[in-house]
Coordinates of C-alpha atoms in Angstrom, one line a residue:
Chain A
X1 CA -16.1 25.5 -0.4
X2 CA -16.3 28.1 -3.2
X3 CA -12.5 27.8 -3.4
X4 CA -11.9 24.3 -3.8
X5 CA -10.6 24.6 -7.1
X6 CA -7.7 26.6 -6.0
X7 CA -7.1 25.9 -2.4
X8 CA -8.8 23.0 -0.6
X9 CA -10.0 23.1 3.0
X10 CA -7.3 21.7 5.6
X11 CA -8.1 18.1 6.0
X12 CA -7.9 16.2 9.6
X13 CA -8.9 12.9 9.7
X14 CA -9.1 10.3 12.5
X15 CA -8.4 6.7 12.6
X16 CA -12.0 5.9 12.2
X17 CA -11.9 7.2 8.7
X18 CA -9.0 5.3 7.9
X19 CA -10.7 2.2 9.1
X20 CA -14.0 3.0 7.4
X21 CA -11.7 3.4 4.2
X22 CA -10.4 0.2 4.9
X23 CA -13.6 -1.8 5.6
X24 CA -15.1 -0.8 2.4
X25 CA -11.8 -1.5 0.4
X26 CA -11.1 1.8 -0.9
X27 CA -8.2 3.1 1.0
X28 CA -5.8 3.2 -2.0
X29 CA -8.3 5.3 -4.4
X30 CA -9.0 7.8 -1.3
X31 CA -5.6 8.0 0.1
X32 CA -4.1 8.5 -3.4
X33 CA -6.7 11.6 -3.4
X34 CA -5.5 12.7 -0.2
X35 CA -1.8 12.3 -0.9
X36 CA -2.3 14.6 -4.1
X37 CA -4.0 17.4 -2.3
X38 CA -1.3 17.2 0.2
X39 CA 2.0 17.5 -1.6
X40 CA 0.5 19.9 -4.2
X41 CA -1.0 22.2 -1.7
X42 CA -0.1 25.9 -2.8
X43 CA 0.3 26.9 0.8
X44 CA 1.1 23.9 2.8
X45 CA 2.8 21.4 0.8
X46 CA 3.4 18.0 2.4
X47 CA 1.5 19.4 6.1
X48 CA -2.1 20.3 4.4
X49 CA -3.8 17.2 5.7
X50 CA -3.4 16.4 9.3
X51 CA -3.6 13.4 11.6
X52 CA -2.8 12.9 15.2
X53 CA 0.2 11.0 16.0
X54 CA -1.5 8.6 18.4
X55 CA -4.4 7.9 15.5
X56 CA -1.3 7.1 13.3
X57 CA 0.2 4.4 16.0
X58 CA -3.4 2.7 16.3
X59 CA -3.5 2.4 12.5
X60 CA -0.1 1.1 12.1
X61 CA -0.9 -1.5 15.0
X62 CA -3.8 -2.8 12.9
X63 CA -2.4 -2.6 9.5
X64 CA 1.4 -2.3 8.9
X65 CA 1.0 -1.7 5.3
X66 CA -0.8 1.4 5.8
X67 CA 1.8 3.3 7.5
X68 CA 3.7 4.2 4.4
X69 CA 0.6 5.4 2.8
X70 CA -0.5 7.4 5.7
X71 CA 2.8 9.0 5.7
X72 CA 2.7 10.5 2.1
X73 CA -1.0 11.8 3.0
X74 CA -0.9 13.3 6.0
X75 CA 1.4 15.4 8.5
X76 CA 1.5 13.9 11.9
X77 CA 0.6 16.2 15.0
X78 CA 1.2 15.4 18.7
X79 CA -1.7 14.8 21.2
X80 CA -1.8 18.2 22.7
X81 CA -3.1 17.1 26.0
X82 CA -5.2 14.8 27.9
X83 CA -8.5 15.8 26.1
X84 CA -8.4 12.7 24.0
X85 CA -9.3 12.1 20.3
X86 CA -12.4 14.3 19.6
X87 CA -11.6 17.4 21.4
X88 CA -8.1 17.4 20.5
X89 CA -8.9 17.1 16.9
X90 CA -11.9 20.1 17.5
X91 CA -9.0 22.1 19.1
X92 CA -6.8 21.5 16.3
X93 CA -9.3 22.4 13.8
X94 CA -10.1 25.3 15.8
X95 CA -6.6 26.3 15.8
X96 CA -6.4 26.2 11.9
X97 CA -9.7 27.9 11.3
X98 CA -8.0 31.4 11.3
X99 CA -5.5 30.4 8.6
X100 CA -5.8 30.1 5.0
X101 CA -7.5 29.0 3.5
X102 CA -10.0 29.6 6.6
X103 CA -11.9 26.4 6.2
X104 CA -11.4 22.7 7.9
X105 CA -12.8 19.7 7.1
X106 CA -12.8 16.8 9.6
X107 CA -13.4 13.4 8.4
X108 CA -14.3 10.4 10.7
X109 CA -17.0 7.7 10.6
X110 CA -20.6 7.4 11.5
X111 CA -20.0 6.3 14.9
X112 CA -17.8 9.1 15.9
X113 CA -19.5 12.0 14.0
X114 CA -21.9 12.7 17.0
X115 CA -18.9 13.1 19.3
X116 CA -17.7 16.1 17.5
X117 CA -20.9 17.7 16.6
X118 CA -21.7 17.5 20.3
X119 CA -18.1 18.4 21.7
X120 CA -18.7 21.7 23.5
X121 CA -15.8 23.3 21.8
X122 CA -17.7 23.1 18.5
X123 CA -21.1 23.0 19.7
X124 CA -21.4 26.1 21.9
X125 CA -19.9 28.4 19.3
X126 CA -22.4 28.7 16.1
X127 CA -19.4 30.6 14.2
X128 CA -17.5 27.5 13.8
X129 CA -20.0 25.6 11.8
X130 CA -19.2 27.8 8.6
X131 CA -15.6 27.2 8.7
X132 CA -15.0 24.0 10.5
X133 CA -17.2 21.1 8.6
X134 CA -17.4 17.4 9.7
X135 CA -18.3 14.5 7.2
X136 CA -18.4 10.7 7.5
X137 CA -19.6 7.9 5.1
X138 CA -20.9 9.1 1.8
X139 CA -20.6 12.5 2.6
X140 CA -17.0 12.5 3.3
X141 CA -16.5 10.6 -0.2
X142 CA -18.5 13.1 -1.8
X143 CA -16.3 15.8 -0.4
X144 CA -13.0 14.0 -1.4
X145 CA -14.4 13.1 -5.2
X146 CA -15.3 17.0 -5.6
X147 CA -11.6 17.6 -4.6
X148 CA -10.3 14.9 -7.2
X149 CA -11.9 16.5 -9.9
X150 CA -10.5 19.9 -9.3
X151 CA -7.3 21.8 -9.6
X152 CA -6.2 20.9 -5.8
X153 CA -4.8 17.5 -7.1
X154 CA -3.2 18.6 -10.2
X155 CA 0.5 18.0 -9.9
X156 CA 3.0 21.1 -9.7
X157 CA 6.0 19.8 -8.6
Chain B
X1 CA 7.7 24.9 3.3
X2 CA 8.2 21.0 3.9
X3 CA 9.8 19.3 1.1
X4 CA 8.4 15.8 2.0
X5 CA 6.7 14.2 4.6
X6 CA 8.5 12.6 7.5
X7 CA 7.7 10.2 10.1
X8 CA 9.8 8.7 12.8
X9 CA 8.9 5.3 13.6
X10 CA 11.1 4.0 16.4
X11 CA 14.6 3.3 14.8
X12 CA 13.3 4.1 11.3
X13 CA 12.4 7.5 9.5
X14 CA 10.0 7.3 6.9
X15 CA 9.9 9.8 4.2
X16 CA 7.6 10.4 1.4
X17 CA 8.4 13.3 -1.3
X18 CA 9.3 13.6 -4.8
X19 CA 12.6 11.6 -6.4
X20 CA 14.2 14.7 -7.2
X21 CA 14.9 15.5 -3.4
X22 CA 16.3 11.8 -2.7
X23 CA 18.1 12.0 -5.9
X24 CA 19.9 15.4 -4.7
X25 CA 20.7 13.8 -1.4
X26 CA 22.1 10.6 -2.8
X27 CA 24.6 12.9 -4.9
X28 CA 25.7 15.6 -2.4
X29 CA 25.3 14.3 1.2
X30 CA 28.3 12.9 2.6
X31 CA 26.2 11.5 5.4
X32 CA 23.8 9.1 3.6
X33 CA 24.6 5.4 3.0
X34 CA 22.7 2.6 1.5
X35 CA 22.4 -1.0 2.4
X36 CA 22.3 -2.2 -1.3
X37 CA 23.9 -0.1 -4.1
X38 CA 20.7 -0.9 -6.0
X39 CA 18.8 0.9 -3.5
X40 CA 20.9 4.5 -4.7
X41 CA 20.5 3.3 -8.2
X42 CA 16.7 3.1 -8.2
X43 CA 16.8 6.5 -6.7
X44 CA 19.0 7.9 -9.5
X45 CA 17.3 6.3 -12.2
X46 CA 13.6 7.1 -11.5
X47 CA 11.8 10.2 -12.9
X48 CA 12.4 13.1 -10.6
X49 CA 8.7 13.9 -10.3
X50 CA 8.0 10.4 -8.9
X51 CA 6.9 10.1 -5.6
X52 CA 9.1 7.8 -3.5
X53 CA 8.9 6.0 0.0
X54 CA 12.2 5.9 1.4
X55 CA 12.8 4.2 4.9
X56 CA 16.3 4.6 6.4
X57 CA 17.8 4.1 9.9
X58 CA 18.7 7.2 11.8
X59 CA 21.5 5.8 13.8
X60 CA 24.8 7.3 13.0
X61 CA 24.9 7.3 9.7
X62 CA 21.7 7.5 7.9
X63 CA 21.4 4.1 5.9
X64 CA 18.7 3.9 3.6
X65 CA 17.3 0.4 3.5
X66 CA 14.2 0.6 1.2
X67 CA 12.8 2.7 -1.7
X68 CA 9.8 2.2 -3.4
X69 CA 7.2 3.9 -5.5
X70 CA 4.5 5.8 -3.5
X71 CA 2.0 4.3 -6.2
X72 CA 3.1 0.8 -5.8
X73 CA 2.5 1.5 -1.8
X74 CA -1.1 2.3 -2.6
X75 CA -1.6 -0.6 -4.6
X76 CA -0.7 -2.8 -2.1
X77 CA -3.5 -1.5 0.7

């Protein structure tokens, strides 16, 4: 993440990460950071952070208050096929990895990180690990905390 | 480049963006209507660089039914 001060990695989250924030009562703080990255992105304003449409629906079903905050922090993407959540997100990350800023971060929870790391589309090609990082728990929060003190969240509307 | 974040939720459209774009729409659009006059006044009187959450119905025409500051939405969750 050498260029985190200018262009942070594209960020993809699943509903499990949002529920992790909710359970720890820190969704306000971290969705604020994510929304600033999202709208102030130099290359992809309002489209920088991504969330699958299916994940949005599941979050909304559990907590209706979250839907307005989620819309401000993520661009919804339709599920591509019937591969399921983890494969769809890995494929989405791969599709973004050859475009600026050439780095993608997937945020999830501790129960699901293994399903991404062991996904055959990710695990069988070593070079992907350099450009697609997958974080959960405190590592995910540390990543967002680093972004929050960088230029990536500076307002320049 | 996208001007705001948009999500279609059933009959509603949720839009999150800088107030200046909603202000421009409020002043120039012949399509946009407001459920209450106070909603339009809220947009016109808010700092252009504030981030707003605007919920509208998208039957014909487009009718704004709620406007809130994004920072207030974050405080509630």
